[in-house]
Coordinates of C-alpha atoms in Angstrom, one line a residue:
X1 CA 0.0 0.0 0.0
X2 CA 1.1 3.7 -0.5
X3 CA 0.2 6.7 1.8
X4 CA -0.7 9.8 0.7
X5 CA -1.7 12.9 2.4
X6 CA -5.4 14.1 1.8
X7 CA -5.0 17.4 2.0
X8 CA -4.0 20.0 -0.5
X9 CA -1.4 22.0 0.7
X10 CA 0.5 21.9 -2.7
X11 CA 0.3 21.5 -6.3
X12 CA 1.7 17.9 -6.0
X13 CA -1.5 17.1 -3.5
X14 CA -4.0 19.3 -5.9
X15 CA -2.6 17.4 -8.4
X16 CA -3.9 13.7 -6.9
X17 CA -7.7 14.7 -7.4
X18 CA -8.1 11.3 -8.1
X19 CA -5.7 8.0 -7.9
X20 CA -5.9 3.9 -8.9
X21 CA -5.8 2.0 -5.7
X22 CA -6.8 -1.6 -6.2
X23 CA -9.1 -3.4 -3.4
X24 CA -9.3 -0.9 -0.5
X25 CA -8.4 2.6 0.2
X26 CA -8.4 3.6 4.1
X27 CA -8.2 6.7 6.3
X28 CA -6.8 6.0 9.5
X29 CA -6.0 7.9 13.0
X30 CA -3.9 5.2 15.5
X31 CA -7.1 4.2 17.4
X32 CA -10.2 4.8 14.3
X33 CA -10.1 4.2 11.0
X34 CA -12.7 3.4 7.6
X35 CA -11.7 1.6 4.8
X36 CA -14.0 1.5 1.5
X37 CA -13.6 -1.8 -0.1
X38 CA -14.3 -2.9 -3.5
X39 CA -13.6 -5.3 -6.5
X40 CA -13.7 -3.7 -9.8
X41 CA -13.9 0.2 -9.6
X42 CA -10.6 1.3 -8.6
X43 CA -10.3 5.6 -8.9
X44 CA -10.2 7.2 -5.6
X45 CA -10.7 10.6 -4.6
X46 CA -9.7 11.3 -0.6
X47 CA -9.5 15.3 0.5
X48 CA -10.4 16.4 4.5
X49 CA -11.0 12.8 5.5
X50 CA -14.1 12.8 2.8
X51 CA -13.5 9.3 0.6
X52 CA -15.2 9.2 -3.1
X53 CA -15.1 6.0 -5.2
X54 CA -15.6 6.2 -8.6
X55 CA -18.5 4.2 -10.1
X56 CA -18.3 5.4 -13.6
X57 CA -17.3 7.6 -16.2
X58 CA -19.2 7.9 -19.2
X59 CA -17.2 10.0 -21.7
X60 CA -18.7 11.4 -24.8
X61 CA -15.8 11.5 -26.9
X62 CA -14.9 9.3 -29.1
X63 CA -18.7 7.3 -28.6
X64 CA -21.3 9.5 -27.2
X65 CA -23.2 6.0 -25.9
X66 CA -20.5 5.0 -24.0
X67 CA -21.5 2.9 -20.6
X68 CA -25.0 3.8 -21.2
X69 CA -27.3 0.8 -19.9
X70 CA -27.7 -1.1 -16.4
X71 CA -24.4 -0.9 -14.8
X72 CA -24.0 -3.7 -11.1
X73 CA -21.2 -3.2 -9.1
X74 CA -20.0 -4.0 -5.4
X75 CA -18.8 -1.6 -2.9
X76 CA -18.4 -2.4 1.3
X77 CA -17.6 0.1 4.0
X78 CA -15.2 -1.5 6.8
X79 CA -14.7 0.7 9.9
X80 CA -12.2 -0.9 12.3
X81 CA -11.3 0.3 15.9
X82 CA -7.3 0.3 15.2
X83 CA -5.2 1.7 12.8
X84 CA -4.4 0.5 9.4
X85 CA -1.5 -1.8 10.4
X86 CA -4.0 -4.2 12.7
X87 CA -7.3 -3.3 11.0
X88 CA -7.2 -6.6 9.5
X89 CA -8.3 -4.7 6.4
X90 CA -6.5 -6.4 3.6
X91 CA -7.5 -9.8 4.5
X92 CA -11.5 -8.4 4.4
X93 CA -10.5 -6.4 1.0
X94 CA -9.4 -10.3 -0.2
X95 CA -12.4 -12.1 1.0
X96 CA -14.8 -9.1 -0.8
X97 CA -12.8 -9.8 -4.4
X98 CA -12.7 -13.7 -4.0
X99 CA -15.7 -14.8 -2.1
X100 CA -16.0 -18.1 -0.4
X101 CA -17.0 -20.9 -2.6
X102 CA -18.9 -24.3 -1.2
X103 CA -18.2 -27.3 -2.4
X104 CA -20.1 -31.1 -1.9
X105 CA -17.9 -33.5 -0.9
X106 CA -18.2 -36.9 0.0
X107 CA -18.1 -38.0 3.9
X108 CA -15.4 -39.5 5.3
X109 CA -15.0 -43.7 6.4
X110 CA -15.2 -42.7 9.7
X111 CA -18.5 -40.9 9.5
X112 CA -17.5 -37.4 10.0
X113 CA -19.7 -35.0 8.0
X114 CA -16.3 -32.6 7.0
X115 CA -13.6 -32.4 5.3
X116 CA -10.3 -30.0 4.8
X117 CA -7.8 -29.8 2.5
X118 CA -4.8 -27.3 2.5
X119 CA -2.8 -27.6 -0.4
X120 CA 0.0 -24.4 1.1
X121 CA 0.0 -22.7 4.2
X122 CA 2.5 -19.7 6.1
X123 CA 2.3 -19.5 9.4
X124 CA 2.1 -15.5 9.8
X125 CA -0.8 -13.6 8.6
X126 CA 1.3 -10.9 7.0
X127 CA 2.4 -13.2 4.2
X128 CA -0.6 -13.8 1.5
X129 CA -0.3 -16.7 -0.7
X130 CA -1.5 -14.2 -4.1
X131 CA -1.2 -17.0 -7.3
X132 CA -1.8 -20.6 -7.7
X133 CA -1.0 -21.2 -11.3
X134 CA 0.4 -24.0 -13.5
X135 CA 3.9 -23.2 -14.4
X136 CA 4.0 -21.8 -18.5
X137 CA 6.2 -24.7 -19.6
X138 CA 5.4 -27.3 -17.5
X139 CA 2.5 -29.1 -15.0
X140 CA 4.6 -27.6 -12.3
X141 CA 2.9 -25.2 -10.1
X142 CA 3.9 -22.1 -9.4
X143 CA 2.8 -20.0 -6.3
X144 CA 3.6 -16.3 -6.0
X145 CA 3.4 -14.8 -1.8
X146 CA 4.2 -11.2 -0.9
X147 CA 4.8 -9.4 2.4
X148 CA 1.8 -7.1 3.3
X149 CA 2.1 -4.9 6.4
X150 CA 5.8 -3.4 5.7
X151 CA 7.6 -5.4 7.8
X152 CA 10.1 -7.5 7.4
X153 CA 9.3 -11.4 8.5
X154 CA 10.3 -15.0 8.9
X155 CA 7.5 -17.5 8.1
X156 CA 6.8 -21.3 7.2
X157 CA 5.3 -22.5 3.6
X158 CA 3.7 -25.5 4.5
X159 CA 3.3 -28.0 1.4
X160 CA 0.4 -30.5 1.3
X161 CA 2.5 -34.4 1.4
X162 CA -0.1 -35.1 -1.0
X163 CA 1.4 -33.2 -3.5
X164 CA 4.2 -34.9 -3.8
X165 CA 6.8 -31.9 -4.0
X166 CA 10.4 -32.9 -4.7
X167 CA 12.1 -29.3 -5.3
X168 CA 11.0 -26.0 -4.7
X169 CA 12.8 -23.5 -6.7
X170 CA 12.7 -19.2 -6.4
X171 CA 11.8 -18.1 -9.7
X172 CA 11.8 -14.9 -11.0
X173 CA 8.7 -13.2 -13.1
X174 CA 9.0 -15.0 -16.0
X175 CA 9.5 -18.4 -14.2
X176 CA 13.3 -18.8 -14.6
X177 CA 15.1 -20.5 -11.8
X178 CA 16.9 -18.0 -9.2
X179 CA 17.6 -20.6 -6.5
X180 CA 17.3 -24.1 -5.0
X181 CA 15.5 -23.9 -1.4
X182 CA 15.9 -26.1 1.0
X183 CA 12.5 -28.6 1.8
X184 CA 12.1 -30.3 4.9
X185 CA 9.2 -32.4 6.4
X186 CA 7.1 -30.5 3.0
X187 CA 8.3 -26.8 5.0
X188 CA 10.1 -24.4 3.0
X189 CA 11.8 -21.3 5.4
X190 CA 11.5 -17.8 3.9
X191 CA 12.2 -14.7 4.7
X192 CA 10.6 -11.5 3.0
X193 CA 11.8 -8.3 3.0
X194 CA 9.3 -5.1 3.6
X195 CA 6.0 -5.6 0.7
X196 CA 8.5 -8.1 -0.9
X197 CA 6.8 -10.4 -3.8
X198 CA 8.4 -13.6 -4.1
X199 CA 7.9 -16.4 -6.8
X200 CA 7.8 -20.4 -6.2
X201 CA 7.8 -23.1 -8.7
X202 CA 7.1 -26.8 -7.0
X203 CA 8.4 -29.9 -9.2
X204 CA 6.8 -32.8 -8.0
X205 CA 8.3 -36.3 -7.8
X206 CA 7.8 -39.5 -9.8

């Protein structure tokens, strides 16, 4: 996330009538603060502690019938008793863009009515697994994390034995090996710099 004042004292502040912030904006004192939540109209507009989101702009030029019709979007207002760093406020921002989903599964032999699964876990709440995607080349997966309150932090990736991992590399954007990590009883170690993004690829065994 990026501060910003919300003030105009200056032509740089003027200048930030509006700004692109992706899943939450917030305005925050240590012990109060609201965040306004969304998961598809991103332009902000925050002066004197008065937050606008964008719902829509319907230019004229070059199609005068731009956007016209029945427009559905979602918005959510979150006020928290904290400040931004324990509001828990990026964690609601995720469950708003990627809702729970329920799913029937089968009971299990010994009659209990649930079931979980976990295919990765980290064991701090400040690293967010992002990406879950097969690799571009290959059925390897590839799993992207990144460090979220500006701190730096030691955590645990916990892999899934059914998985069958043999290697975990660090890869960079475009999937190319970096470096070998070391796995142990399916934990990888990592350590992530402040809002660090990191990049995984899993190769699984034969």
């Amino acid at each position: 996330y990026v501060r910003r004042a919300n003030h105009s004292n200056d032509e740089r502040d003027f200048a930030q009538f509006e700004v692109c912030a992706h899943r939450w904006a917030d305005v925050s004192e240590p012990a109060y603060g609201v965040s306004l939540l969304n998961d598809c109209k991103y332009g902000y507009d925050i002066k004197n502690s008065i937050m606008r989101l964008t719902l829509i702009k319907s230019a004229i030029r070059p199609d005068e019938t731009a956007d016209r019709g029945t427009h559905e979007f979602t918005y959510s207002l979150y006020p928290h008793a904290s400040g931004l760093e324990q509001s828990g406020v990026q964690q609601v921002a995720e469950e708003l863009n990627r809702p729970l989903s329920a799913v029937c599964v089968a009971g299990t032999a010994n009659g209990a009515d649930s079931v979980y699964f976990s295919a990765f876990s980290v064991d701090v709440a400040n690293v967010i697994i992002d990406t879950v995607k097969k690799a571009e080349d290959s059925g390897d997966i590839i799993l992207r994390l990144y460090e979220n309150s500006g701190t730096r932090v030691s955590c645990q990736l916990k892999l899934n034995p059914e998985l069958q991992t043999a290697l975990v590399e660090e890869v960079n954007l475009m999937e190319e090996a970096v470096s070998e990590l070391t796995l142990c009883d399916n934990t990888v170690l990592l350590e992530f710099s402040p809002f660090e993004l990191k990049t995984f690829r899993l190769r699984r065994g034969k």
